[in-house]
Coordinates of C-alpha atoms in Angstrom, one line a residue:
Chain A
V1 CA -61.9 -38.8 -19.1
K2 CA -64.6 -41.1 -17.7
E3 CA -63.7 -44.0 -15.4
F4 CA -65.0 -46.7 -17.9
D5 CA -63.1 -45.2 -20.8
L6 CA -59.9 -45.3 -18.7
I7 CA -60.6 -48.9 -17.7
N8 CA -61.1 -49.8 -21.4
T9 CA -58.1 -48.0 -22.7
Y10 CA -55.5 -48.5 -20.0
F11 CA -56.5 -51.2 -17.6
K12 CA -58.1 -53.9 -19.8
P13 CA -54.9 -54.5 -21.7
L14 CA -53.2 -55.4 -18.4
A15 CA -55.8 -58.1 -17.7
K16 CA -55.7 -59.6 -21.2
G17 CA -54.8 -63.3 -21.3
F18 CA -56.0 -63.8 -17.7
P19 CA -59.5 -65.3 -17.9
G20 CA -60.2 -65.0 -14.1
S21 CA -60.2 -61.2 -14.6
L22 CA -63.5 -61.5 -16.6
N23 CA -61.8 -58.9 -18.8
L24 CA -62.5 -56.4 -16.0
T25 CA -66.2 -56.3 -16.9
D26 CA -67.2 -57.4 -13.4
D27 CA -66.7 -56.1 -9.9
A28 CA -65.0 -59.4 -8.9
A29 CA -62.6 -61.9 -10.3
V30 CA -63.2 -65.7 -10.5
L31 CA -60.0 -67.6 -9.8
D32 CA -59.1 -71.3 -10.1
I33 CA -56.5 -72.4 -7.6
P34 CA -54.7 -75.5 -9.0
A35 CA -55.0 -78.6 -6.8
G36 CA -52.0 -79.2 -4.5
F37 CA -51.2 -75.5 -4.2
Q38 CA -51.7 -72.9 -1.6
L39 CA -52.5 -69.3 -2.3
I40 CA -50.2 -66.6 -0.8
I41 CA -51.8 -63.1 -0.6
T42 CA -50.1 -59.9 0.4
K43 CA -51.5 -56.3 0.4
D44 CA -49.3 -53.2 0.4
A45 CA -50.4 -49.6 0.3
I46 CA -48.3 -46.5 -0.7
S47 CA -49.0 -42.9 -0.3
Q48 CA -47.5 -39.8 -1.9
G49 CA -45.0 -38.0 0.4
V50 CA -44.6 -41.1 2.5
H51 CA -43.5 -43.9 0.2
F52 CA -42.6 -41.9 -2.8
I53 CA -41.7 -38.3 -3.4
G54 CA -44.3 -37.5 -6.0
N55 CA -42.0 -36.1 -8.7
E56 CA -41.1 -39.6 -10.0
A57 CA -42.4 -40.7 -13.4
P58 CA -45.8 -42.4 -12.8
S59 CA -44.4 -45.5 -14.4
L60 CA -41.7 -45.7 -11.7
I61 CA -44.3 -45.3 -8.9
A62 CA -46.3 -48.1 -10.5
K63 CA -43.3 -50.4 -10.7
K64 CA -42.2 -49.8 -7.1
L65 CA -45.8 -50.5 -5.9
L66 CA -45.9 -53.7 -7.8
R67 CA -42.4 -54.7 -6.8
T68 CA -42.9 -54.2 -3.1
N69 CA -45.8 -56.6 -3.3
L70 CA -43.8 -59.1 -5.4
S71 CA -41.0 -58.9 -2.8
D72 CA -43.5 -60.1 -0.2
L73 CA -44.4 -63.0 -2.5
A74 CA -40.7 -63.7 -3.1
A75 CA -40.2 -64.0 0.6
K76 CA -42.7 -66.8 0.8
G77 CA -41.1 -68.7 -2.1
T78 CA -44.0 -68.0 -4.3
T79 CA -44.7 -67.9 -8.1
P80 CA -46.7 -64.7 -8.9
Y81 CA -50.3 -65.4 -10.0
C82 CA -52.3 -62.1 -10.4
Y83 CA -52.9 -58.8 -8.6
F84 CA -55.6 -56.3 -7.8
L85 CA -55.1 -52.6 -7.9
A86 CA -56.8 -49.8 -6.0
G87 CA -56.0 -46.3 -7.1
M88 CA -57.2 -43.3 -5.1
L89 CA -56.4 -40.5 -7.5
P90 CA -56.6 -36.7 -6.9
K91 CA -59.3 -35.1 -9.0
N92 CA -56.6 -33.4 -11.2
T93 CA -55.0 -36.7 -12.3
D94 CA -54.8 -36.4 -16.1
E95 CA -54.8 -39.1 -18.8
A96 CA -51.0 -38.8 -19.3
W97 CA -50.5 -39.8 -15.7
I98 CA -52.6 -42.9 -16.1
K99 CA -50.9 -43.7 -19.4
S100 CA -47.4 -43.6 -17.9
F101 CA -48.6 -45.4 -14.7
T102 CA -50.2 -48.3 -16.6
S103 CA -47.2 -48.5 -19.0
G104 CA -45.0 -49.1 -16.0
L105 CA -47.3 -51.9 -14.8
A106 CA -47.3 -53.4 -18.3
E107 CA -43.5 -53.6 -18.4
D108 CA -43.2 -55.2 -15.0
Q109 CA -46.1 -57.6 -15.7
K110 CA -44.1 -59.0 -18.5
L111 CA -40.9 -59.1 -16.6
F112 CA -42.3 -60.9 -13.6
G113 CA -45.1 -63.0 -15.2
I114 CA -48.2 -61.6 -13.4
H115 CA -51.5 -60.2 -14.6
L116 CA -54.0 -57.6 -13.4
A117 CA -57.1 -59.4 -12.3
G118 CA -59.3 -56.6 -10.9
G119 CA -59.5 -53.5 -8.7
D120 CA -61.0 -50.2 -8.2
T121 CA -60.2 -46.6 -9.3
T122 CA -61.7 -43.8 -7.3
S123 CA -61.1 -40.1 -6.8
T124 CA -59.7 -38.7 -3.6
L125 CA -59.7 -35.2 -2.2
G126 CA -56.3 -35.9 -0.7
S127 CA -53.0 -36.9 -2.2
L128 CA -52.4 -39.9 -4.3
S129 CA -52.8 -43.3 -2.6
L130 CA -52.3 -46.7 -4.2
S131 CA -52.7 -50.2 -3.0
I132 CA -52.0 -53.6 -4.5
T133 CA -53.2 -57.0 -3.4
A134 CA -50.9 -59.6 -5.0
L135 CA -51.5 -63.3 -5.2
G136 CA -49.0 -66.1 -5.6
L137 CA -49.0 -69.9 -5.6
V138 CA -46.8 -72.4 -3.8
P139 CA -47.0 -76.2 -3.6
K140 CA -48.9 -77.1 -0.5
N141 CA -47.1 -76.7 2.9
S142 CA -43.9 -75.5 1.2
A143 CA -44.2 -71.7 1.7
L144 CA -41.2 -70.1 3.4
T145 CA -42.0 -68.8 6.8
R146 CA -40.5 -66.6 9.5
S147 CA -41.1 -69.1 12.3
R148 CA -38.7 -71.9 11.7
A149 CA -35.3 -70.4 12.2
K150 CA -33.1 -72.8 14.2
I151 CA -30.3 -72.1 16.6
G152 CA -27.0 -72.5 14.7
D153 CA -28.5 -71.4 11.3
D154 CA -26.4 -69.1 9.3
I155 CA -28.1 -65.8 8.4
Y156 CA -27.9 -64.7 4.7
V157 CA -29.0 -61.6 2.7
S158 CA -29.2 -61.2 -1.0
G159 CA -27.7 -58.2 -2.8
T160 CA -26.4 -55.2 -0.9
L161 CA -28.0 -53.4 2.1
G162 CA -28.7 -49.8 2.8
D163 CA -28.7 -48.5 -0.8
S164 CA -32.4 -47.6 -0.7
A165 CA -32.3 -45.5 2.4
L166 CA -29.2 -43.7 1.1
G167 CA -31.0 -43.4 -2.3
L168 CA -33.9 -41.6 -0.7
L169 CA -31.4 -39.2 1.1
S170 CA -29.7 -38.7 -2.3
A171 CA -33.0 -38.0 -4.1
Q172 CA -33.9 -35.5 -1.4
G173 CA -30.5 -33.7 -1.8
K174 CA -29.5 -34.6 1.7
C175 CA -26.4 -36.5 0.5
P176 CA -24.5 -36.4 -2.8
H177 CA -26.5 -37.3 -5.9
D178 CA -26.0 -40.9 -6.9
A179 CA -28.0 -42.4 -9.7
F180 CA -27.3 -46.0 -8.6
L181 CA -28.6 -45.4 -5.1
I182 CA -31.6 -43.5 -6.3
N183 CA -32.4 -46.3 -8.7
R184 CA -32.2 -48.8 -5.8
Y185 CA -34.8 -46.7 -3.9
Q186 CA -37.1 -46.2 -6.8
L187 CA -36.9 -49.6 -8.4
P188 CA -36.3 -52.5 -6.0
E189 CA -35.7 -56.0 -7.4
P190 CA -38.1 -58.6 -6.0
R191 CA -36.0 -61.7 -5.6
L192 CA -38.6 -64.1 -6.9
S193 CA -36.3 -66.8 -8.5
L194 CA -34.2 -66.9 -5.4
G195 CA -37.2 -67.2 -3.1
Q196 CA -38.7 -70.0 -5.1
T197 CA -35.4 -71.9 -5.0
L198 CA -35.0 -71.4 -1.3
R199 CA -38.1 -73.6 -0.6
G200 CA -36.7 -76.7 1.1
I201 CA -33.3 -75.0 1.6
A202 CA -34.0 -72.1 4.0
N203 CA -35.4 -72.7 7.4
S204 CA -36.9 -69.1 7.5
C205 CA -37.1 -66.2 5.1
M206 CA -38.6 -62.7 4.9
D207 CA -37.9 -59.6 2.8
I208 CA -36.2 -56.6 4.3
S209 CA -38.6 -53.7 4.1
D210 CA -38.3 -52.0 7.6
G211 CA -34.5 -52.4 8.0
L212 CA -32.3 -55.4 8.8
V213 CA -32.3 -55.3 12.6
Q214 CA -36.0 -54.7 12.9
D215 CA -36.9 -57.4 10.3
L216 CA -34.5 -59.9 11.8
E217 CA -36.2 -59.3 15.1
H218 CA -39.5 -60.4 13.5
I219 CA -37.8 -63.7 12.5
C220 CA -36.4 -64.1 16.0
K221 CA -39.7 -63.4 17.7
A222 CA -41.7 -65.8 15.4
S223 CA -39.0 -68.5 15.8
N224 CA -38.4 -67.9 19.5
V225 CA -34.6 -67.5 19.0
G226 CA -31.9 -64.8 19.1
A227 CA -29.4 -63.7 16.5
V228 CA -26.0 -62.2 16.1
I229 CA -25.1 -59.9 13.1
E230 CA -21.4 -59.6 12.2
A231 CA -21.3 -56.0 11.2
H232 CA -18.1 -56.3 9.1
T233 CA -19.8 -58.9 6.9
L234 CA -22.7 -56.7 5.8
P235 CA -22.7 -56.4 2.0
L236 CA -22.4 -52.7 1.2
S237 CA -22.4 -51.4 -2.4
A238 CA -19.5 -49.3 -3.7
A239 CA -21.9 -46.4 -4.1
A240 CA -23.0 -46.7 -0.4
Q241 CA -19.4 -46.9 0.8
K242 CA -18.6 -43.8 -1.2
I243 CA -21.3 -41.9 0.8
G244 CA -19.4 -42.8 4.0
T245 CA -18.7 -46.1 5.7
L246 CA -20.5 -45.2 8.9
L247 CA -23.6 -43.9 7.3
A248 CA -23.6 -46.9 4.9
L249 CA -23.4 -49.3 7.9
E250 CA -26.2 -47.4 9.6
A251 CA -28.4 -47.6 6.5
A252 CA -27.6 -51.3 6.2
L253 CA -28.6 -52.0 9.7
S254 CA -31.8 -49.9 9.9
G255 CA -32.6 -48.4 6.5
G256 CA -35.9 -49.6 5.0
D257 CA -37.0 -50.3 1.5
D258 CA -34.2 -52.7 0.5
Y259 CA -36.5 -55.5 -0.5
E260 CA -33.6 -58.0 -0.4
L261 CA -34.3 -61.5 1.1
L262 CA -33.1 -62.2 4.6
F263 CA -33.0 -66.0 5.3
T264 CA -31.5 -68.6 7.6
V265 CA -30.0 -71.9 6.5
A266 CA -28.6 -74.9 8.4
P267 CA -24.7 -74.8 8.1
E268 CA -24.7 -78.1 6.1
N269 CA -26.6 -76.3 3.3
A270 CA -23.9 -73.6 2.9
K271 CA -22.7 -75.1 -0.4
N272 CA -26.2 -74.8 -1.8
I273 CA -26.2 -71.1 -1.1
A274 CA -22.9 -70.5 -2.9
A275 CA -24.3 -72.4 -5.9
L276 CA -27.5 -70.3 -5.9
A277 CA -25.4 -67.1 -5.8
K278 CA -23.6 -68.3 -8.9
K279 CA -26.8 -69.5 -10.6
F280 CA -28.6 -66.2 -10.2
A281 CA -25.5 -64.0 -10.6
L282 CA -26.6 -62.4 -7.4
P283 CA -24.4 -61.7 -4.4
I284 CA -25.5 -63.6 -1.3
A285 CA -23.7 -62.8 1.9
R286 CA -23.5 -64.7 5.2
I287 CA -24.0 -62.0 7.8
G288 CA -24.3 -63.8 11.1
K289 CA -25.9 -66.7 13.0
I290 CA -29.1 -67.6 14.8
A291 CA -28.3 -67.9 18.5
N292 CA -29.8 -68.5 21.9
G293 CA -31.9 -65.9 23.6
K294 CA -34.4 -63.4 22.1
K295 CA -32.3 -60.5 21.1
V296 CA -30.6 -59.4 17.9
R297 CA -27.1 -58.4 18.8
V298 CA -24.5 -56.8 16.5
I299 CA -20.8 -57.6 16.9
D300 CA -17.6 -56.1 15.3
E301 CA -14.7 -58.0 13.7
S302 CA -13.2 -58.8 17.1
G303 CA -16.4 -60.3 18.4
K304 CA -17.2 -57.3 20.6
E305 CA -20.8 -56.3 20.9
I306 CA -21.7 -52.9 19.3
D307 CA -24.4 -51.0 21.3
I308 CA -26.3 -50.1 18.2
E309 CA -28.9 -48.0 19.9
K310 CA -26.4 -45.9 21.8
K311 CA -24.3 -45.5 18.6
G312 CA -27.4 -44.2 16.8
F313 CA -27.3 -47.1 14.3
L314 CA -31.0 -47.4 14.3
H315 CA -31.6 -43.9 13.2
F316 CA -33.1 -44.6 9.8
Chain B
V1 CA -48.9 -45.4 19.3
K2 CA -46.6 -47.5 17.2
E3 CA -47.8 -49.5 14.2
F4 CA -46.9 -52.9 15.8
D5 CA -48.8 -52.0 19.0
L6 CA -51.8 -51.0 17.1
I7 CA -51.7 -54.3 15.1
N8 CA -51.3 -56.3 18.3
T9 CA -54.1 -54.6 20.2
Y10 CA -56.7 -53.9 17.6
F11 CA -56.1 -55.9 14.4
K12 CA -54.8 -59.3 15.7
P13 CA -58.1 -60.0 17.5
L14 CA -59.8 -59.6 14.0
A15 CA -57.7 -62.4 12.6
K16 CA -58.1 -64.8 15.6
G17 CA -59.5 -68.2 14.6
F18 CA -58.3 -67.8 10.9
P19 CA -55.1 -69.8 10.6
G20 CA -54.3 -68.5 7.1
S21 CA -53.7 -65.1 8.6
L22 CA -50.6 -66.4 10.4
N23 CA -51.9 -64.3 13.3
L24 CA -50.8 -61.2 11.3
T25 CA -47.1 -61.9 12.1
D26 CA -46.2 -62.1 8.4
D27 CA -46.5 -59.8 5.4
A28 CA -48.5 -62.4 3.6
A29 CA -51.4 -64.8 4.3
V30 CA -51.3 -68.5 3.4
L31 CA -54.7 -69.8 2.2
D32 CA -56.1 -73.2 1.4
I33 CA -58.8 -73.2 -1.2
P34 CA -61.0 -76.3 -0.7
A35 CA -61.2 -78.7 -3.7
G36 CA -64.2 -78.1 -6.0
F37 CA -64.4 -74.4 -5.2
Q38 CA -63.5 -71.2 -7.0
L39 CA -62.2 -68.1 -5.4
I40 CA -64.0 -64.9 -5.9
I41 CA -62.0 -61.7 -5.2
T42 CA -63.2 -58.1 -5.1
K43 CA -61.4 -54.9 -4.2
D44 CA -63.1 -51.6 -3.3
A45 CA -61.5 -48.4 -2.1
I46 CA -63.2 -45.5 -0.3
S47 CA -61.9 -42.0 0.4
Q48 CA -63.0 -39.3 2.8
G49 CA -65.2 -36.6 1.2
V50 CA -65.9 -38.9 -1.7
H51 CA -67.5 -42.1 -0.3
F52 CA -68.2 -41.0 3.2
I53 CA -68.6 -37.6 4.7
G54 CA -66.0 -37.9 7.4
N55 CA -68.0 -37.0 10.5
E56 CA -69.5 -40.6 10.7
A57 CA -68.4 -42.8 13.6
P58 CA -65.3 -44.7 12.5
S59 CA -67.2 -47.9 13.3
L60 CA -69.8 -46.9 10.6
I61 CA -67.1 -46.1 8.0
A62 CA -65.6 -49.6 8.7
K63 CA -68.9 -51.3 8.3
K64 CA -69.7 -49.5 5.0
L65 CA -66.3 -50.4 3.6
L66 CA -66.6 -54.0 4.5
R67 CA -70.2 -54.2 3.4
T68 CA -69.6 -52.7 -0.1
N69 CA -67.1 -55.5 -0.6
L70 CA -69.4 -58.1 0.8
S71 CA -72.1 -56.8 -1.6
D72 CA -69.8 -57.6 -4.6
L73 CA -69.4 -61.1 -3.1
A74 CA -73.1 -61.5 -2.7
A75 CA -73.6 -60.6 -6.4
K76 CA -71.5 -63.6 -7.4
G77 CA -73.4 -66.0 -5.1
T78 CA -70.5 -66.3 -2.8
T79 CA -69.8 -67.4 0.8
P80 CA -67.5 -64.9 2.4
Y81 CA -64.0 -66.3 3.3
C82 CA -61.6 -63.6 4.5
Y83 CA -60.5 -60.1 3.7
F84 CA -57.4 -57.8 3.6
L85 CA -57.4 -54.2 4.8
A86 CA -55.3 -51.3 3.7
G87 CA -55.6 -48.2 5.8
M88 CA -53.9 -45.0 4.7
L89 CA -54.4 -42.9 7.8
P90 CA -53.6 -39.2 8.3
K91 CA -50.8 -38.5 10.8
N92 CA -53.2 -37.2 13.4
T93 CA -55.3 -40.4 13.5
D94 CA -55.6 -41.2 17.2
E95 CA -56.1 -44.5 19.0
A96 CA -59.7 -43.8 19.8
W97 CA -60.4 -43.7 16.0
I98 CA -58.6 -47.1 15.5
K99 CA -60.5 -48.5 18.4
S100 CA -63.9 -47.5 17.0
F101 CA -63.0 -48.5 13.5
T102 CA -61.9 -52.0 14.5
S103 CA -64.9 -52.5 16.8
G104 CA -67.1 -51.9 13.7
L105 CA -65.2 -54.5 11.8
A106 CA -65.4 -56.9 14.7
E107 CA -69.2 -56.6 14.8
D108 CA -69.7 -57.1 11.1
Q109 CA -67.2 -60.0 11.0
K110 CA -69.5 -61.9 13.3
L111 CA -72.6 -60.9 11.5
F112 CA -71.3 -62.0 8.1
G113 CA -68.9 -64.8 9.0
I114 CA -65.7 -63.4 7.7
H115 CA -62.2 -62.9 9.1
L116 CA -59.3 -60.4 8.6
A117 CA -56.4 -62.2 7.0
G118 CA -53.9 -59.5 6.5
G119 CA -53.2 -56.0 5.2
D120 CA -51.2 -52.9 5.6
T121 CA -51.5 -49.7 7.7
T122 CA -49.6 -46.7 6.6
S123 CA -49.7 -43.0 7.1
T124 CA -50.8 -40.5 4.5
L125 CA -50.2 -36.8 4.1
G126 CA -53.7 -36.6 2.5
S127 CA -57.1 -37.5 3.8
L128 CA -58.2 -40.9 5.0
S129 CA -58.3 -43.6 2.4
L130 CA -59.2 -47.2 2.9
S131 CA -59.3 -50.3 0.8
I132 CA -60.5 -53.8 1.3
T133 CA -59.9 -56.9 -0.8
A134 CA -62.5 -59.5 0.1
L135 CA -62.4 -63.2 -0.8
G136 CA -65.3 -65.6 -1.1
L137 CA -65.8 -69.2 -2.2
V138 CA -68.3 -70.7 -4.7
P139 CA -68.7 -74.3 -5.9
K140 CA -66.8 -74.5 -9.2
N141 CA -68.5 -72.9 -12.3
S142 CA -71.5 -71.8 -10.3
A143 CA -70.7 -68.2 -9.7
L144 CA -73.4 -65.8 -10.8
T145 CA -72.3 -63.6 -13.7
R146 CA -73.5 -60.5 -15.7
S147 CA -73.1 -62.2 -19.0
R148 CA -75.9 -64.7 -19.2
A149 CA -79.1 -62.6 -19.2
K150 CA -81.6 -64.1 -21.8
I151 CA -84.2 -62.3 -23.8
G152 CA -87.5 -62.8 -22.0
D153 CA -85.9 -62.9 -18.5
D154 CA -87.8 -61.0 -15.9
I155 CA -85.7 -58.4 -14.1
Y156 CA -85.8 -58.3 -10.3
V157 CA -84.3 -56.2 -7.5
S158 CA -84.1 -56.8 -3.8
G159 CA -85.2 -54.2 -1.2
T160 CA -86.0 -50.7 -2.2
L161 CA -84.1 -48.4 -4.6
G162 CA -82.9 -44.8 -4.3
D163 CA -82.8 -44.7 -0.5
S164 CA -79.1 -44.3 -0.3
A165 CA -78.8 -41.4 -2.7
L166 CA -81.6 -39.6 -0.8
G167 CA -79.9 -40.5 2.5
L168 CA -76.8 -38.7 1.3
L169 CA -78.8 -35.6 0.4
S170 CA -80.5 -35.9 3.8
A171 CA -77.2 -36.2 5.7
Q172 CA -75.9 -33.2 3.8
G173 CA -79.0 -31.2 4.7
K174 CA -80.1 -30.9 1.1
C175 CA -83.4 -32.5 1.8
P176 CA -85.4 -33.2 5.1
H177 CA -83.6 -35.1 7.8
D178 CA -84.6 -38.8 7.7
A179 CA -82.9 -41.4 9.9
F180 CA -84.1 -44.3 7.8
L181 CA -82.6 -42.9 4.6
I182 CA -79.3 -41.8 6.2
N183 CA -79.0 -45.3 7.7
R184 CA -79.5 -46.8 4.2
Y185 CA -76.6 -44.6 2.9
Q186 CA -74.3 -45.4 5.8
L187 CA -75.0 -49.0 6.4
P188 CA -75.9 -51.0 3.3
E189 CA -77.1 -54.6 3.7
P190 CA -75.1 -57.0 1.6
R191 CA -77.6 -59.6 0.3
L192 CA -75.4 -62.6 0.8
S193 CA -78.0 -65.2 1.6
L194 CA -80.1 -64.2 -1.4
G195 CA -77.1 -64.2 -3.7
Q196 CA -76.1 -67.7 -2.6
T197 CA -79.6 -69.0 -3.1
L198 CA -79.8 -67.4 -6.6
R199 CA -77.1 -69.7 -7.9
G200 CA -78.8 -72.0 -10.4
I201 CA -81.9 -69.8 -10.4
A202 CA -80.8 -66.4 -11.8
N203 CA -79.4 -66.2 -15.3
S204 CA -77.5 -63.0 -14.4
C205 CA -76.8 -60.9 -11.3
M206 CA -74.9 -57.9 -10.0
D207 CA -75.2 -55.4 -7.2
I208 CA -76.4 -51.9 -7.7
S209 CA -73.6 -49.5 -6.8
D210 CA -73.6 -47.0 -9.6
G211 CA -77.4 -46.7 -10.1
L212 CA -80.0 -49.0 -11.6
V213 CA -79.9 -47.8 -15.2
Q214 CA -76.1 -47.7 -15.5
D215 CA -75.7 -51.1 -13.7
L216 CA -78.4 -52.7 -15.9
E217 CA -76.5 -51.4 -18.9
H218 CA -73.5 -53.4 -17.7
I219 CA -75.6 -56.6 -17.7
C220 CA -77.0 -55.8 -21.1
K221 CA -73.6 -55.1 -22.5
A222 CA -72.1 -58.3 -21.0
S223 CA -75.0 -60.4 -22.2
N224 CA -75.5 -58.7 -25.5
V225 CA -79.2 -57.9 -24.9
G226 CA -81.4 -54.9 -24.2
A227 CA -83.8 -54.2 -21.3
V228 CA -87.1 -52.5 -20.4
I229 CA -87.7 -51.0 -17.0
E230 CA -91.3 -50.5 -16.0
A231 CA -90.9 -47.3 -13.9
H232 CA -94.1 -47.7 -12.0
T233 CA -93.0 -51.0 -10.6
L234 CA -89.7 -49.7 -9.0
P235 CA -89.8 -50.4 -5.3
L236 CA -89.6 -47.1 -3.4
S237 CA -89.5 -47.0 0.4
A238 CA -92.2 -44.9 2.3
A239 CA -89.4 -42.6 3.4
A240 CA -88.2 -42.0 -0.2
Q241 CA -91.8 -41.3 -1.3
K242 CA -92.2 -38.9 1.5
I243 CA -89.2 -36.8 0.1
G244 CA -91.1 -36.5 -3.2
T245 CA -92.3 -39.1 -5.8
L246 CA -90.3 -37.6 -8.7
L247 CA -87.0 -37.3 -6.8
A248 CA -87.5 -40.8 -5.4
L249 CA -88.0 -42.1 -8.9
E250 CA -84.9 -40.3 -10.1
A251 CA -82.9 -41.7 -7.2
A252 CA -84.2 -45.2 -7.9
L253 CA -83.1 -45.0 -11.5
S254 CA -79.7 -43.4 -11.1
G255 CA -78.8 -43.0 -7.4
G256 CA -75.7 -45.1 -6.4
D257 CA -74.8 -46.9 -3.2
D258 CA -78.0 -49.0 -2.9
Y259 CA -76.1 -52.3 -2.8
E260 CA -79.3 -54.2 -3.6
L261 CA -79.1 -57.2 -6.0
L262 CA -80.2 -56.7 -9.6
F263 CA -80.9 -60.1 -11.3
T264 CA -82.7 -61.7 -14.2
V265 CA -84.6 -64.9 -14.1
A266 CA -86.4 -67.0 -16.7
P267 CA -90.2 -66.5 -16.4
E268 CA -90.8 -70.1 -15.4
N269 CA -88.8 -69.5 -12.2
A270 CA -91.0 -66.7 -11.0
K271 CA -92.5 -68.9 -8.3
N272 CA -89.0 -69.5 -6.9
I273 CA -88.5 -65.8 -6.5
A274 CA -91.7 -65.3 -4.6
A275 CA -90.7 -68.2 -2.2
L276 CA -87.2 -66.6 -1.7
A277 CA -88.8 -63.2 -0.8
K278 CA -90.8 -65.0 1.8
K279 CA -87.9 -67.1 3.1
F280 CA -85.6 -64.1 3.6
A281 CA -88.4 -61.7 4.6
L282 CA -87.0 -59.4 2.0
P283 CA -89.1 -57.6 -0.7
I284 CA -88.1 -58.7 -4.2
A285 CA -89.8 -56.7 -7.0
R286 CA -90.1 -57.5 -10.7
I287 CA -89.2 -54.3 -12.4
G288 CA -89.0 -55.2 -16.1
K289 CA -87.9 -57.6 -18.8
I290 CA -84.8 -58.4 -20.8
A291 CA -85.5 -57.5 -24.4
N292 CA -84.0 -57.3 -27.9
G293 CA -81.5 -54.6 -28.7
K294 CA -78.7 -53.1 -26.7
K295 CA -80.4 -50.3 -24.8
V296 CA -82.0 -49.9 -21.4
R297 CA -85.4 -48.3 -22.0
V298 CA -87.7 -47.0 -19.3
I299 CA -91.5 -47.1 -19.8
D300 CA -94.5 -45.8 -17.9
E301 CA -97.6 -47.6 -16.8
S302 CA -99.2 -47.1 -20.2
G303 CA -96.2 -48.6 -21.9
K304 CA -94.9 -45.3 -23.3
E305 CA -91.2 -44.7 -23.2
I306 CA -89.9 -42.1 -20.8
D307 CA -86.9 -40.1 -22.2
I308 CA -84.9 -40.4 -19.0
E309 CA -82.0 -38.3 -20.1
K310 CA -84.3 -35.4 -21.3
K311 CA -86.3 -35.6 -18.1
G312 CA -83.1 -35.4 -16.0
F313 CA -83.7 -38.8 -14.5
L314 CA -80.0 -39.7 -14.6
H315 CA -79.0 -36.7 -12.6
F316 CA -77.7 -38.5 -9.6

C-alpha cells in the first residue's frame, strides 16, 4: 500500500472537521490561536520493546501514545486542541496494523476532543517508533506549573499509584496475571477535567510518569522546596495490594507510567479538593506536605523516616 | 550518562533565551502567539538507513533534520519560531554522539533564528530515529498554499534540481564521487527568505521533497489545474550535468530531497521574480506553465510531449 493511499484511507478521517489540518494535503498545518489563550505543546516518543511490549493490539499502542501526551496537557490544566503524529514503521507493517492503529486514535479522539492536524509517516529499518506532538490551550497566564509549590502545601495525587509498573510485571509474567493492572499499564487515563479544574486551585502540578519520588523531586527543584511523603497514605488499588503490600508500596513510590496528577494545594483549599473528588468520581488522596529543604523524604505512620534507597524502594 | 544530565549539558543551552521552553524543566512548553499571526506547524521524521546513511557526522544528521522541517516552513512563507525534538536513540549511543548532534543544532539555530522549546529523548532497541516538530509564524491569512495556482501562472523553482538524488548515489559509490552533490544531499538550504518574500507574490508554493513531477502534481490536485514542464529549462548544476545529462534530467524530474521551492506566479509578476533572484543571489528558473486539465505533462524544446513514464524518467 502506498503512503498517499494510507493517508487518504486511514489518516484523513482523523483530521476531518479540523480546518487547520488543511485536510492533510499539505506538509504543514495552519492554526489560529484564539486571543487571550496560550498554547501548550508537549512531545512524547515511544519505541517498541521500551515503552510497549509489541504484542499489544495496535489500537492500544495508539491510545497509550496519545494518552501519555494528553496527560502532559492535563498536568498544565489544558484543553486539548490538536496533535501531530510521526510514525516510523518497519517495512513489513501491513494495512491491518495501520487500520487497527488509526481506529484506536479515532476512538480516543472522540473521547478526549482532539483532532489529528498533521504529521509524517516513514519507514524504518529498525523497530517501530512513534511520536506525538500534542497542543492544548489555556487562558493566558493560567497554566499550571511545577515551580510554585509553597511550604505548607498539602500534596495530593489522583487515582491509585503503582498499578502501571505492576501491570507491566504482570504482562511480562513476572508476577500473577491481573487484567486490571495490565489495563492500567496499557491504557492510562489522562486526568484532563481534573487538570482544567485545578487552575487557580493548585499551586503546582505535574503528571507522574517517572515515578512519584522522582517526579515530586522535579516539583521541589523547580519550586526550591522540600517534601514529605506519608507512606501509609499512598493510594494503592486492591489489585496492587493483592500482589503484595511491600511491592505495591515500592511501585507506588518509584514505578513509572501511572499518568496520575501530582499536585500541591494550600491547606485552606482542602475543601475544594474533596468536592472535586466527588464531582469527578475520582479518588484524590492527600499523601504529604511541602516542607523546608530540598529533599523528598518518606515517613511511616509513626513519623519516622524510611530510608527509601537503602530499603530498595526506588528499584522500579 | 543519565537522561537528565544529557538534558542539562547538551539540550538546555539550545533552549536558552526562549522563555516558552520553561528552560526544559517541564514536560510541556508554554507559548504566546502574537496577535494577528497564525501558527504554522510541520513534523518530519527521519530514520537511519532510510533518510541518512548513518556514517555522517551526527552534527550533519542534526542539520538535515532541522533543515527539512525549516524547508516546510519556508514553503508556507513562514518566519521560524521554535521546534521540538524527539530522539529515539539506540542504547549504545555515546556522549560524543550527543555532543556532535547538539552542536549541529546549535549552529543551525543561530543561522536560521530558531530555538529548541521541548521534546523527548528515549532509547530504542532499533536503529536511530529522530523527529522534529517545527513552528513558524505568518501574518494572518497570508500563508502560502498549494491550492491557489491559476491557469496561466508561470512555474518557477529556486536553485538547481536533482543534485540531492545524485549526491546520494555519489555517497553510495553508485556514481562518481562529487563533494558538491553529496553536500547538496546532506545539507539542504531551506529557502526561508525567499518563501517569506513570496507571500503576496506567488499564487501557490511548496518545497520539493518527493521530486518535481510528484510535488507539482500535489499543487495541481490541490488547485484543480494541470501543468506543463519545459524539460530543457530545468536548472541543472554543472556537477549534475557532469554526471550525465540524461541522469541529471531524470534526477531533476523525480529525485527527492532537493528542498528547493516550487511556486507559481501570474505572468505580470515576472519582473518581481527576477528582482528576487538578484536580491537573494539565488538562481530562480521559470520551468513551465500552469495549464488546463489535471495532469503534469513534460515537453521538449520543440513542444513535443515526453512520455516520462515510458522513458524511465520517474525512476528515482
